[in-house]
Structure formats: C-alpha cells, structure tokens
PDB file of C-alpha atoms in Angstrom:
ATOM      1  CA  MET Q  21      73.982 185.714  96.458  1.00 47.00           C
ATOM      2  CA  VAL Q  22      73.919 182.408  94.529  1.00 50.00           C
ATOM      3  CA  SER Q  23      77.512 181.661  95.463  1.00 53.00           C
ATOM      4  CA  SER Q  24      76.721 182.150  99.122  1.00 52.00           C
ATOM      5  CA  ILE Q  25      73.711 179.823  98.921  1.00 51.00           C
ATOM      6  CA  SER Q  26      75.657 177.161  97.110  1.00 51.00           C
ATOM      7  CA  ARG Q  27      78.410 177.309  99.698  1.00 56.00           C
ATOM      8  CA  SER Q  28      75.843 176.745 102.460  1.00 59.00           C
ATOM      9  CA  LEU Q  29      74.407 173.526 100.899  1.00 56.00           C
ATOM     10  CA  PRO Q  30      75.668 170.307 102.471  1.00 64.00           C
ATOM     11  CA  ALA Q  31      77.999 168.160 100.326  1.00 59.00           C
ATOM     12  CA  PRO Q  32      76.376 165.041  98.939  1.00 61.00           C
ATOM     13  CA  ALA Q  33      76.943 161.997 101.097  1.00 58.00           C
ATOM     14  CA  VAL Q  34      79.690 159.763  99.902  1.00 62.00           C
ATOM     15  CA  LYS Q  35      78.356 156.263  99.021  1.00 67.00           C
ATOM     16  CA  PRO Q  36      80.105 153.626 101.162  1.00 68.00           C
ATOM     17  CA  PRO Q  37      81.876 150.911  99.180  1.00 70.00           C
ATOM     18  CA  PRO Q  38      80.072 147.585  98.928  1.00 66.00           C
ATOM     19  CA  PRO Q  39      81.170 144.844 101.319  1.00 65.00           C
ATOM     20  CA  HIS Q  40      83.814 142.651  99.877  1.00 67.00           C
ATOM     21  CA  TYR Q  41      82.678 139.378  98.478  1.00 66.00           C
ATOM     22  CA  GLN Q  42      85.258 137.404 100.528  1.00 70.00           C
ATOM     23  CA  SER Q  43      83.817 138.804 103.776  1.00 67.00           C
ATOM     24  CA  LEU Q  44      80.532 137.129 102.923  1.00 69.00           C
ATOM     25  CA  LEU Q  45      82.074 134.015 101.470  1.00 73.00           C
ATOM     26  CA  THR Q  46      84.573 133.270 104.259  1.00 77.00           C
ATOM     27  CA  PRO Q  47      82.002 132.365 107.002  1.00 80.00           C
ATOM     28  CA  LEU Q  48      80.270 130.136 104.569  1.00 81.00           C
ATOM     29  CA  LEU Q  49      83.466 128.279 103.774  1.00 84.00           C
ATOM     30  CA  HIS Q  50      84.313 127.940 107.496  1.00 88.00           C
ATOM     31  CA  ARG Q  51      80.910 126.198 108.004  1.00 90.00           C
ATOM     32  CA  ARG Q  52      81.610 123.904 105.112  1.00 90.00           C
ATOM     33  CA  PHE Q  53      85.074 123.083 106.435  1.00 93.00           C
ATOM     34  CA  VAL Q  54      83.557 122.212 109.845  1.00 93.00           C
ATOM     35  CA  ASN Q  55      80.978 119.998 108.113  1.00 94.00           C
ATOM     36  CA  ALA Q  56      83.735 118.192 106.204  1.00 95.00           C
ATOM     37  CA  PHE Q  57      85.616 117.644 109.490  1.00 94.00           C
ATOM     38  CA  PHE Q  58      82.502 116.197 111.132  1.00 94.00           C
ATOM     39  CA  VAL Q  59      82.188 113.667 108.291  1.00 95.00           C
ATOM     40  CA  CYS Q  60      85.699 112.651 108.813  1.00 94.00           C
ATOM     41  CA  GLY Q  61      85.180 112.486 112.500  1.00 91.00           C
ATOM     42  CA  ALA Q  62      82.212 110.124 112.139  1.00 91.00           C
ATOM     43  CA  PHE Q  63      84.296 107.863 109.798  1.00 93.00           C
ATOM     44  CA  CYS Q  64      87.172 107.910 112.302  1.00 91.00           C
ATOM     45  CA  TYR Q  65      84.717 106.878 115.004  1.00 87.00           C
ATOM     46  CA  PHE Q  66      83.677 103.944 112.831  1.00 89.00           C
ATOM     47  CA  LEU Q  67      87.301 102.865 112.239  1.00 90.00           C
ATOM     48  CA  ALA Q  68      88.019 103.228 115.965  1.00 87.00           C
ATOM     49  CA  PHE Q  69      85.240 100.790 116.639  1.00 84.00           C
ATOM     50  CA  LEU Q  70      86.651  98.338 114.096  1.00 86.00           C
ATOM     51  CA  ILE Q  71      90.078  98.204 115.536  1.00 86.00           C
ATOM     52  CA  SER Q  72      88.975  98.262 119.254  1.00 80.00           C
ATOM     53  CA  ASP Q  73      88.908  95.346 121.538  1.00 70.00           C
ATOM     54  CA  LYS Q  74      85.272  94.044 121.465  1.00 64.00           C
ATOM     55  CA  SER Q  75      85.622  92.103 124.695  1.00 64.00           C
ATOM     56  CA  ARG Q  76      84.306  95.069 126.659  1.00 58.00           C
ATOM     57  CA  PHE Q  77      81.502  96.241 124.429  1.00 58.00           C
ATOM     58  CA  LEU Q  78      80.153  99.135 126.456  1.00 55.00           C
ATOM     59  CA  TRP Q  79      83.597 100.449 127.330  1.00 53.00           C
ATOM     60  CA  THR Q  80      84.534 100.273 123.697  1.00 54.00           C
ATOM     61  CA  LEU Q  81      81.456 102.233 122.548  1.00 58.00           C
ATOM     62  CA  PHE Q  82      82.216 105.417 124.409  1.00 63.00           C
ATOM     63  CA  PRO Q  83      85.347 106.297 126.443  1.00 65.00           C
ATOM     64  CA  VAL Q  84      88.192 104.521 124.663  1.00 66.00           C
ATOM     65  CA  MET Q  85      86.733 104.585 121.223  1.00 66.00           C
ATOM     66  CA  LEU Q  86      85.826 108.291 121.494  1.00 73.00           C
ATOM     67  CA  PHE Q  87      89.385 109.133 122.492  1.00 77.00           C
ATOM     68  CA  LYS Q  88      90.765 107.073 119.579  1.00 76.00           C
ATOM     69  CA  SER Q  89      88.408 108.777 117.130  1.00 78.00           C
ATOM     70  CA  ILE Q  90      89.420 112.224 118.398  1.00 81.00           C
ATOM     71  CA  LEU Q  91      93.095 111.393 117.891  1.00 82.00           C
ATOM     72  CA  LEU Q  92      92.383 109.995 114.380  1.00 84.00           C
ATOM     73  CA  GLY Q  93      90.328 113.062 113.447  1.00 84.00           C
ATOM     74  CA  LEU Q  94      92.834 115.533 114.649  1.00 86.00           C
ATOM     75  CA  PHE Q  95      96.031 113.917 113.527  1.00 87.00           C
ATOM     76  CA  SER Q  96      94.943 111.725 110.534  1.00 91.00           C
ATOM     77  CA  ALA Q  97      92.022 113.505 108.838  1.00 93.00           C
ATOM     78  CA  MET Q  98      92.559 117.146 109.852  1.00 94.00           C
ATOM     79  CA  PRO Q  99      96.056 117.339 108.222  1.00 94.00           C
ATOM     80  CA  ILE Q 100      94.642 116.215 104.882  1.00 96.00           C
ATOM     81  CA  LEU Q 101      91.845 118.894 105.132  1.00 95.00           C
ATOM     82  CA  LEU Q 102      94.380 121.560 106.001  1.00 95.00           C
ATOM     83  CA  LEU Q 103      96.536 120.445 103.123  1.00 95.00           C
ATOM     84  CA  ARG Q 104      93.674 120.898 100.693  1.00 94.00           C
ATOM     85  CA  ILE Q 105      93.023 124.407 102.065  1.00 93.00           C
ATOM     86  CA  HIS Q 106      96.677 125.394 101.897  1.00 92.00           C
ATOM     87  CA  GLN Q 107      97.180 124.093  98.307  1.00 92.00           C
ATOM     88  CA  LEU Q 108      93.707 124.896  96.940  1.00 90.00           C
ATOM     89  CA  HIS Q 109      93.539 126.051  93.357  1.00 86.00           C
ATOM     90  CA  VAL Q 110      90.809 125.854  90.712  1.00 83.00           C
ATOM     91  CA  GLY Q 111      92.483 126.058  87.375  1.00 75.00           C
ATOM     92  CA  LYS Q 112      94.593 123.285  85.852  1.00 78.00           C
ATOM     93  CA  ARG Q 113      98.311 123.881  86.238  1.00 75.00           C
ATOM     94  CA  VAL Q 114     100.061 123.765  82.865  1.00 73.00           C
ATOM     95  CA  GLN Q 115     103.611 122.565  82.772  1.00 72.00           C
ATOM     96  CA  PRO Q 116     105.964 123.010  79.746  1.00 70.00           C
ATOM     97  CA  SER Q 117     107.117 119.372  79.990  1.00 69.00           C
ATOM     98  CA  PRO Q 118     106.982 116.390  82.328  1.00 71.00           C
ATOM     99  CA  PHE Q 119     110.732 116.809  83.050  1.00 67.00           C
ATOM    100  CA  LEU Q 120     110.332 120.454  84.128  1.00 74.00           C
ATOM    101  CA  ALA Q 121     107.284 119.498  86.247  1.00 74.00           C
ATOM    102  CA  PHE Q 122     109.377 116.833  87.971  1.00 72.00           C
ATOM    103  CA  GLN Q 123     112.224 119.265  88.428  1.00 76.00           C
ATOM    104  CA  ARG Q 124     109.966 121.873  89.978  1.00 82.00           C
ATOM    105  CA  ALA Q 125     108.406 119.232  92.271  1.00 78.00           C
ATOM    106  CA  ILE Q 126     111.764 118.064  93.545  1.00 84.00           C
ATOM    107  CA  GLY Q 127     112.806 121.651  94.440  1.00 80.00           C
ATOM    108  CA  SER Q 128     109.480 122.671  95.917  1.00 86.00           C
ATOM    109  CA  PHE Q 129     108.969 122.858  99.650  1.00 90.00           C
ATOM    110  CA  SER Q 130     105.286 122.053  99.145  1.00 92.00           C
ATOM    111  CA  THR Q 131     106.333 118.555  97.911  1.00 93.00           C
ATOM    112  CA  TYR Q 132     108.012 117.530 101.054  1.00 94.00           C
ATOM    113  CA  THR Q 133     105.239 119.106 103.191  1.00 95.00           C
ATOM    114  CA  THR Q 134     102.715 116.957 101.309  1.00 96.00           C
ATOM    115  CA  ILE Q 135     104.674 113.807 101.892  1.00 96.00           C
ATOM    116  CA  PHE Q 136     105.335 114.642 105.516  1.00 96.00           C
ATOM    117  CA  ILE Q 137     101.554 115.253 106.102  1.00 96.00           C
ATOM    118  CA  TYR Q 138     100.525 111.922 104.499  1.00 97.00           C
ATOM    119  CA  ALA Q 139     103.284 110.092 106.451  1.00 97.00           C
ATOM    120  CA  LEU Q 140     102.124 111.701 109.694  1.00 95.00           C
ATOM    121  CA  SER Q 141      98.501 110.719 109.012  1.00 95.00           C
ATOM    122  CA  SER Q 142      99.547 107.122 108.287  1.00 96.00           C
ATOM    123  CA  LEU Q 143     101.793 106.806 111.322  1.00 95.00           C
ATOM    124  CA  VAL Q 144      99.103 108.159 113.666  1.00 94.00           C
ATOM    125  CA  PHE Q 145      96.669 105.577 112.512  1.00 95.00           C
ATOM    126  CA  ALA Q 146      99.211 102.829 112.557  1.00 95.00           C
ATOM    127  CA  ALA Q 147     100.172 103.785 116.152  1.00 93.00           C
ATOM    128  CA  ILE Q 148      96.565 103.607 117.295  1.00 93.00           C
ATOM    129  CA  TYR Q 149      96.042 100.330 115.381  1.00 93.00           C
ATOM    130  CA  LEU Q 150      99.093  98.693 116.979  1.00 93.00           C
ATOM    131  CA  ALA Q 151      98.114  99.902 120.450  1.00 89.00           C
ATOM    132  CA  SER Q 152      94.582  98.518 119.994  1.00 86.00           C
ATOM    133  CA  SER Q 153      95.902  95.023 119.004  1.00 87.00           C
ATOM    134  CA  SER Q 154      95.489  92.092 121.357  1.00 85.00           C
ATOM    135  CA  PRO Q 155      98.448  90.140 122.810  1.00 83.00           C
ATOM    136  CA  ASN Q 156      97.546  87.237 120.499  1.00 85.00           C
ATOM    137  CA  ASP Q 157      98.223  89.358 117.438  1.00 86.00           C
ATOM    138  CA  GLN Q 158     101.843  89.707 118.506  1.00 88.00           C
ATOM    139  CA  LEU Q 159     102.158  93.292 117.249  1.00 90.00           C
ATOM    140  CA  GLY Q 160     103.633  94.810 120.372  1.00 88.00           C
ATOM    141  CA  ILE Q 161     107.180  96.252 120.346  1.00 88.00           C
ATOM    142  CA  LEU Q 162     108.376  93.246 122.370  1.00 87.00           C
ATOM    143  CA  VAL Q 163     107.934  89.487 122.043  1.00 82.00           C
ATOM    144  CA  GLU Q 164     107.903  87.594 125.341  1.00 80.00           C
ATOM    145  CA  GLY Q 165     110.154  84.568 125.416  1.00 69.00           C
ATOM    146  CA  ARG Q 166     110.129  81.633 127.752  1.00 70.00           C
ATOM    147  CA  ILE Q 167     110.206  82.140 131.494  1.00 69.00           C
ATOM    148  CA  HIS Q 168     114.007  82.109 131.624  1.00 68.00           C
ATOM    149  CA  GLU Q 169     114.505  84.271 128.564  1.00 72.00           C
ATOM    150  CA  ARG Q 170     114.541  87.989 128.174  1.00 81.00           C
ATOM    151  CA  PRO Q 171     111.940  89.564 125.791  1.00 83.00           C
ATOM    152  CA  ARG Q 172     113.047  90.233 122.146  1.00 86.00           C
ATOM    153  CA  LEU Q 173     112.400  93.102 119.867  1.00 89.00           C
ATOM    154  CA  ASN Q 174     109.369  92.393 117.585  1.00 90.00           C
ATOM    155  CA  GLU Q 175     110.143  92.852 113.943  1.00 93.00           C
ATOM    156  CA  ARG Q 176     106.532  92.556 112.957  1.00 94.00           C
ATOM    157  CA  PHE Q 177     105.936  95.813 114.862  1.00 95.00           C
ATOM    158  CA  LEU Q 178     108.877  97.460 113.067  1.00 96.00           C
ATOM    159  CA  TYR Q 179     107.669  96.356 109.706  1.00 97.00           C
ATOM    160  CA  LEU Q 180     104.176  97.786 110.131  1.00 97.00           C
ATOM    161  CA  VAL Q 181     105.559 101.033 111.318  1.00 97.00           C
ATOM    162  CA  PHE Q 182     107.867 101.179 108.247  1.00 98.00           C
ATOM    163  CA  PHE Q 183     104.973 100.115 106.055  1.00 98.00           C
ATOM    164  CA  ALA Q 184     102.769 102.933 107.341  1.00 97.00           C
ATOM    165  CA  THR Q 185     105.514 105.444 106.621  1.00 97.00           C
ATOM    166  CA  TYR Q 186     106.129 104.047 103.176  1.00 98.00           C
ATOM    167  CA  LEU Q 187     102.409 104.108 102.370  1.00 98.00           C
ATOM    168  CA  GLY Q 188     102.266 107.770 103.428  1.00 97.00           C
ATOM    169  CA  PHE Q 189     105.150 108.408 101.059  1.00 97.00           C
ATOM    170  CA  LEU Q 190     103.297 106.697  98.236  1.00 97.00           C
ATOM    171  CA  GLN Q 191     100.112 108.695  98.909  1.00 97.00           C
ATOM    172  CA  GLY Q 192     102.052 111.974  98.918  1.00 96.00           C
ATOM    173  CA  ILE Q 193     103.548 111.167  95.527  1.00 95.00           C
ATOM    174  CA  TYR Q 194     100.100 110.086  94.249  1.00 96.00           C
ATOM    175  CA  HIS Q 195      98.696 113.390  95.514  1.00 95.00           C
ATOM    176  CA  ILE Q 196     101.332 115.477  93.724  1.00 93.00           C
ATOM    177  CA  ALA Q 197     101.305 113.458  90.475  1.00 91.00           C
ATOM    178  CA  ASN Q 198      97.456 113.732  90.193  1.00 91.00           C
ATOM    179  CA  ASP Q 199      97.271 117.335  91.419  1.00 91.00           C
ATOM    180  CA  ARG Q 200      94.748 116.452  94.009  1.00 92.00           C
ATOM    181  CA  ALA Q 201      94.878 119.956  95.411  1.00 91.00           C
ATOM    182  CA  ARG Q 202      92.897 121.185  92.405  1.00 91.00           C
ATOM    183  CA  LEU Q 203      89.140 121.729  93.027  1.00 90.00           C
ATOM    184  CA  THR Q 204      87.181 120.921  89.854  1.00 87.00           C
ATOM    185  CA  PHE Q 205      83.699 122.317  89.626  1.00 83.00           C
ATOM    186  CA  PRO Q 206      81.058 120.270  87.770  1.00 82.00           C
ATOM    187  CA  GLU Q 207      79.539 121.578  84.582  1.00 79.00           C
ATOM    188  CA  GLU Q 208      76.030 121.044  85.947  1.00 77.00           C
ATOM    189  CA  PRO Q 209      75.110 122.207  89.435  1.00 75.00           C
ATOM    190  CA  ILE Q 210      75.148 119.616  92.174  1.00 78.00           C
ATOM    191  CA  ALA Q 211      71.859 119.268  94.089  1.00 73.00           C
ATOM    192  CA  SER Q 212      73.549 118.513  97.487  1.00 82.00           C
ATOM    193  CA  ALA Q 213      76.773 117.491  99.104  1.00 86.00           C
ATOM    194  CA  GLN Q 214      75.359 113.894  99.366  1.00 89.00           C
ATOM    195  CA  ASP Q 215      74.998 113.728  95.559  1.00 88.00           C
ATOM    196  CA  ALA Q 216      78.545 114.994  95.131  1.00 89.00           C
ATOM    197  CA  ALA Q 217      79.793 112.362  97.556  1.00 91.00           C
ATOM    198  CA  ARG Q 218      77.962 109.536  95.701  1.00 92.00           C
ATOM    199  CA  GLN Q 219      79.539 110.610  92.380  1.00 92.00           C
ATOM    200  CA  GLN Q 220      83.013 110.194  93.921  1.00 93.00           C
ATOM    201  CA  PHE Q 221      82.583 106.576  95.055  1.00 94.00           C
ATOM    202  CA  PRO Q 222      83.995 104.989  91.870  1.00 95.00           C
ATOM    203  CA  ASN Q 223      87.194 107.246  92.178  1.00 95.00           C
ATOM    204  CA  ILE Q 224      87.495 106.399  95.817  1.00 96.00           C
ATOM    205  CA  ALA Q 225      87.328 102.629  95.107  1.00 96.00           C
ATOM    206  CA  TRP Q 226      89.994 103.075  92.416  1.00 97.00           C
ATOM    207  CA  ASN Q 227      92.332 105.117  94.554  1.00 96.00           C
ATOM    208  CA  VAL Q 228      92.006 102.771  97.501  1.00 97.00           C
ATOM    209  CA  GLY Q 229      92.557  99.706  95.408  1.00 97.00           C
ATOM    210  CA  LEU Q 230      95.519 101.163  93.540  1.00 97.00           C
ATOM    211  CA  ASN Q 231      97.350 102.474  96.693  1.00 97.00           C
ATOM    212  CA  VAL Q 232      96.672  99.347  98.678  1.00 97.00           C
ATOM    213  CA  LEU Q 233      97.823  97.039  95.867  1.00 97.00           C
ATOM    214  CA  ILE Q 234     101.054  98.913  95.112  1.00 97.00           C
ATOM    215  CA  GLY Q 235     101.905  99.462  98.845  1.00 97.00           C
ATOM    216  CA  THR Q 236     101.147  96.016 100.019  1.00 97.00           C
ATOM    217  CA  VAL Q 237     102.994  94.202  97.159  1.00 97.00           C
ATOM    218  CA  SER Q 238     106.083  96.530  97.078  1.00 97.00           C
ATOM    219  CA  GLY Q 239     106.251  97.034 100.812  1.00 97.00           C
ATOM    220  CA  PRO Q 240     108.286  93.920 101.638  1.00 97.00           C
ATOM    221  CA  LEU Q 241     110.663  94.515  98.732  1.00 97.00           C
ATOM    222  CA  VAL Q 242     111.281  98.154  99.751  1.00 97.00           C
ATOM    223  CA  TYR Q 243     111.706  97.087 103.422  1.00 97.00           C
ATOM    224  CA  LEU Q 244     114.660  94.754 102.565  1.00 96.00           C
ATOM    225  CA  PRO Q 245     117.408  97.312 102.129  1.00 96.00           C
ATOM    226  CA  PHE Q 246     116.320  99.205 105.290  1.00 96.00           C
ATOM    227  CA  ARG Q 247     115.759  96.084 107.454  1.00 95.00           C
ATOM    228  CA  HIS Q 248     119.206  95.823 109.015  1.00 94.00           C
ATOM    229  CA  PRO Q 249     119.604  99.570 109.782  1.00 95.00           C
ATOM    230  CA  ILE Q 250     116.079  99.724 111.218  1.00 95.00           C
ATOM    231  CA  TRP Q 251     116.667  96.664 113.394  1.00 93.00           C
ATOM    232  CA  SER Q 252     120.061  97.861 114.585  1.00 92.00           C
ATOM    233  CA  TRP Q 253     119.054 101.396 115.480  1.00 94.00           C
ATOM    234  CA  THR Q 254     115.728 100.416 117.122  1.00 91.00           C
ATOM    235  CA  LEU Q 255     117.493  97.640 119.097  1.00 90.00           C
ATOM    236  CA  TRP Q 256     120.154 100.093 120.342  1.00 90.00           C
ATOM    237  CA  PHE Q 257     117.492 102.640 121.388  1.00 89.00           C
ATOM    238  CA  ALA Q 258     115.083 100.043 122.938  1.00 87.00           C
ATOM    239  CA  ARG Q 259     117.938  98.685 125.207  1.00 86.00           C
ATOM    240  CA  ARG Q 260     117.911 101.997 127.045  1.00 85.00           C
ATOM    241  CA  PHE Q 261     114.384 101.314 128.194  1.00 84.00           C
ATOM    242  CA  TYR Q 262     113.906  97.488 128.204  1.00 80.00           C
ATOM    243  CA  TRP Q 263     115.874  94.568 129.456  1.00 81.00           C
ATOM    244  CA  LEU Q 264     116.167  92.778 126.150  1.00 80.00           C
ATOM    245  CA  ASN Q 265     117.799  89.631 124.847  1.00 76.00           C
ATOM    246  CA  ARG Q 266     121.518  90.115 124.232  1.00 74.00           C
ATOM    247  CA  SER Q 267     121.397  88.675 120.747  1.00 73.00           C
ATOM    248  CA  ALA Q 268     121.421  91.187 117.940  1.00 73.00           C
ATOM    249  CA  VAL Q 269     120.864  88.605 115.165  1.00 81.00           C
ATOM    250  CA  LEU Q 270     118.074  89.374 112.816  1.00 87.00           C
ATOM    251  CA  PRO Q 271     115.109  86.994 113.182  1.00 88.00           C
ATOM    252  CA  SER Q 272     113.418  85.329 110.223  1.00 90.00           C
ATOM    253  CA  PHE Q 273     111.793  87.655 107.736  1.00 90.00           C
ATOM    254  CA  PRO Q 274     108.597  88.903 109.341  1.00 91.00           C
ATOM    255  CA  VAL Q 275     106.314  89.206 106.305  1.00 93.00           C
ATOM    256  CA  GLY Q 276     104.442  86.008 105.879  1.00 92.00           C
ATOM    257  CA  PRO Q 277     100.913  85.332 104.659  1.00 94.00           C
ATOM    258  CA  GLY Q 278      99.337  86.587 107.907  1.00 94.00           C
ATOM    259  CA  LEU Q 279     101.315  89.809 108.228  1.00 95.00           C
ATOM    260  CA  PHE Q 280     100.808  90.374 104.410  1.00 96.00           C
ATOM    261  CA  ILE Q 281      97.063  90.267 104.816  1.00 96.00           C
ATOM    262  CA  ARG Q 282      97.182  92.400 107.946  1.00 96.00           C
ATOM    263  CA  SER Q 283      99.305  95.017 106.160  1.00 97.00           C
ATOM    264  CA  ALA Q 284      96.743  95.139 103.323  1.00 97.00           C
ATOM    265  CA  VAL Q 285      93.872  95.737 105.806  1.00 96.00           C
ATOM    266  CA  LEU Q 286      95.925  98.454 107.568  1.00 96.00           C
ATOM    267  CA  ALA Q 287      96.700  99.993 104.194  1.00 97.00           C
ATOM    268  CA  ALA Q 288      92.943 100.020 103.238  1.00 97.00           C
ATOM    269  CA  MET Q 289      92.056 101.812 106.483  1.00 96.00           C
ATOM    270  CA  ILE Q 290      94.884 104.362 106.086  1.00 96.00           C
ATOM    271  CA  VAL Q 291      93.996 105.239 102.515  1.00 97.00           C
ATOM    272  CA  LEU Q 292      90.333 105.335 103.316  1.00 96.00           C
ATOM    273  CA  ILE Q 293      90.837 108.048 105.936  1.00 96.00           C
ATOM    274  CA  SER Q 294      92.555 110.279 103.363  1.00 96.00           C
ATOM    275  CA  GLU Q 295      89.985 109.415 100.711  1.00 97.00           C
ATOM    276  CA  VAL Q 296      87.061 110.225 102.937  1.00 96.00           C
ATOM    277  CA  ALA Q 297      88.782 113.547 103.867  1.00 96.00           C
ATOM    278  CA  HIS Q 298      89.172 114.412 100.127  1.00 96.00           C
ATOM    279  CA  MET Q 299      85.556 113.337  99.422  1.00 96.00           C
ATOM    280  CA  ALA Q 300      84.099 115.497 102.216  1.00 96.00           C
ATOM    281  CA  PHE Q 301      86.192 118.437 101.247  1.00 96.00           C
ATOM    282  CA  ILE Q 302      85.203 118.284  97.549  1.00 94.00           C
ATOM    283  CA  SER Q 303      81.517 117.502  98.290  1.00 93.00           C
ATOM    284  CA  PHE Q 304      81.055 120.618 100.474  1.00 92.00           C
ATOM    285  CA  PHE Q 305      83.367 123.048  98.627  1.00 91.00           C
ATOM    286  CA  ILE Q 306      81.865 122.541  95.110  1.00 88.00           C
ATOM    287  CA  GLU Q 307      78.483 123.590  96.292  1.00 83.00           C
ATOM    288  CA  ASP Q 308      77.215 126.845  94.909  1.00 76.00           C
ATOM    289  CA  PRO Q 309      77.564 129.875  97.234  1.00 71.00           C
ATOM    290  CA  PHE Q 310      74.040 129.718  98.554  1.00 67.00           C
ATOM    291  CA  LYS Q 311      72.817 130.170 102.108  1.00 66.00           C
ATOM    292  CA  HIS Q 312      69.226 129.179 103.000  1.00 62.00           C
ATOM    293  CA  GLY Q 313      68.425 129.008  99.309  1.00 62.00           C
ATOM    294  CA  LYS Q 314      69.653 132.546  98.594  1.00 64.00           C
ATOM    295  CA  VAL Q 315      72.816 133.862  97.012  1.00 66.00           C
ATOM    296  CA  ILE Q 316      75.230 135.127  99.663  1.00 62.00           C
ATOM    297  CA  THR Q 317      75.391 138.528  97.911  1.00 63.00           C
ATOM    298  CA  ASP Q 318      71.751 139.160  98.777  1.00 63.00           C
ATOM    299  CA  LYS Q 319      72.899 140.263 102.227  1.00 67.00           C
ATOM    300  CA  SER Q 320      74.726 143.253 100.601  1.00 64.00           C
ATOM    301  CA  MET Q 321      73.148 146.652 100.073  1.00 61.00           C
ATOM    302  CA  ASP Q 322      74.835 146.548  96.686  1.00 60.00           C
ATOM    303  CA  PRO Q 323      74.843 142.872  95.456  1.00 63.00           C
ATOM    304  CA  ASN Q 324      76.373 143.700  92.047  1.00 60.00           C
ATOM    305  CA  GLY Q 325      79.145 145.752  93.624  1.00 63.00           C
ATOM    306  CA  THR Q 326      79.877 142.942  96.001  1.00 61.00           C
ATOM    307  CA  LEU Q 327      80.007 140.438  93.230  1.00 63.00           C
ATOM    308  CA  VAL Q 328      82.465 142.663  91.281  1.00 65.00           C
ATOM    309  CA  THR Q 329      84.865 142.762  94.284  1.00 67.00           C
ATOM    310  CA  GLY Q 330      84.877 139.005  94.235  1.00 64.00           C
ATOM    311  CA  LEU Q 331      85.637 138.839  90.532  1.00 62.00           C
ATOM    312  CA  ARG Q 332      88.571 141.243  90.948  1.00 67.00           C
ATOM    313  CA  SER Q 333      90.143 139.028  93.640  1.00 65.00           C
ATOM    314  CA  ALA Q 334      92.445 137.121  91.385  1.00 55.00           C
ATOM    315  CA  ASN Q 335      94.454 135.765  94.307  1.00 60.00           C
ATOM    316  CA  LYS Q 336      91.431 134.136  95.843  1.00 60.00           C
ATOM    317  CA  PRO Q 337      90.627 130.759  94.200  1.00 58.00           C
ATOM    318  CA  LEU Q 338      86.995 130.711  95.329  1.00 54.00           C
TER     319      LEU Q 338
END
C-alpha cells in the first residue's frame, strides 16, 4: 500500500541552473563599448573640424566634416578599441626574462597585428589630413610647375605618408612594450567614468609627448635609407596615371623647419586619437558591474549561483 502511494507521488521539480554571469555581463559591456566609441567619435569630429577648410564654415560644420569624422571613427579609433577587446587581460603577464619576452614577441602573430592596426589608424588619419590641406600647403601628390613644365612628384607628400606609417610602428612597439592591453582596476572604486578619465590625463600627456618627440625627431633620420626606393617606386607607379616630368632625380631633402613642425602637429593628432580611444575604453570598462545603481546579479533568481558561475569562468577576464 505504501509503495503504491509513493510511486504515485510526482517527482520533485528539478531546480533550473542559475543564469550564467556572462549572460548578464555581456550586454552591459556592449553598452560600455558603444559609449567608448561615441567618445572617440566626438573627438574625431573635433579633429575633423580642425583640419577642414574653414573658408566655407557652414559646409564644414556638417556634411564634409561629418563624413571625415565617420571615417576617422571607423578606421582610426575603432581598430584601437577592437584591439583592446581582442587582447584584453587583467593580470600582469610575468616573463622569465626580457630576452625571452622579446623572443616571444618577435614570434607572435599578435605583435604584427598590433603594429598593423596602429599603422592603419595612422595612415587613415594622414590620408584625410592630406586630402583636407589647401593648395598653398603644397601637400598634394603632385607639384605644379610652370606653364610649359609637367607636374612633378611631391616628396613632401611622400614623407608625411612614410612618417605616419613610421609613427604607427612606434605606437605599436610602445603598446607591446608597456602591455597596454592589460586592464588595471583601481584599488578604490571610481565614482564615474568622468573621474576615471580625469585621472588618466597625466598619462595621456606623457604618452603624447613621448611618442611625438621620438617620432618627429627620428623620422627624418629613419626616412633617409628608404628615401630613394620610395621615390623610385612611387614615381614608376605614378607615371601610369599622371603625365609627369621626365626627370627622375631626387629633389632637395623635403624636411625643413616648416615640414618638421607640420609633422609634429600631425603626430600629435594621430597619437591623440589612440590615446583618447585607450582613455575611453579604460574609463568605461573599469567601472563596477552596476546597472541603475544595482548589481547586475540582482536580475537573477539565484544571485549567488550566478556569481559563482562568473567566478568559475577562468577564461573570461571580466
């Protein structure tokens, strides 16, 4: 009798597992990434205004400048943010020795990806900067001669393109050497992303000054051994599209005081884009996992169980 009754009782309902912590955290991180991109987009809009032709003020304010800022945001700032996401880690990487660290970096695909992304970011800005220059700046790909002369290839243009690539290479090396992919959380909670951004201003000033100084001073020296090959190959290629002067002789060295100052300004803008991207990423991603003043696990029916699933996810840095 007892056995028949026990067999007729329904089995206790199986308690469903708690929702995974990452399923609650991922939407929050997506919103923070979008916020970081909006900050970069606003800064790109400001830079687009600086480098635009001010002769047509209303046209500069919206159509052309908006297009430039979109290009800068997508191809100069966004690659840096994606690089931070791809290489994100929290703990400090311990290397047995500097030599082994250098050896691993040389053989790592991530090293070349980092350098390529910084070079791409620099070249995109340099291309928009050169396209926005006025004819009086003489930064076009060609230099117009006299009425009876054919145009000549402009080495000032070639140098700035080389300089932007070289500066991207320097930034990539600086990123790897300082492990800028690491996300360091403060010991004391940060009140807001604005406070976190303000705390980074001294580091931004240092990084901009160091990269601009090294790049601007060493750029002409590094350009010297590449000068003749760059001139020859570009001249050969440009003659397929332009009716150029027949002379293939190198002109006088292009880097004078004017171009030196202009390259320093260009370097400052390029480095600032990457630094603002780093600042925005860090400022939003070091915030505590709160939403509307509440911990994100409050949405779960089992907050403690959800938190445990997050602690067990060793392969998830956040």
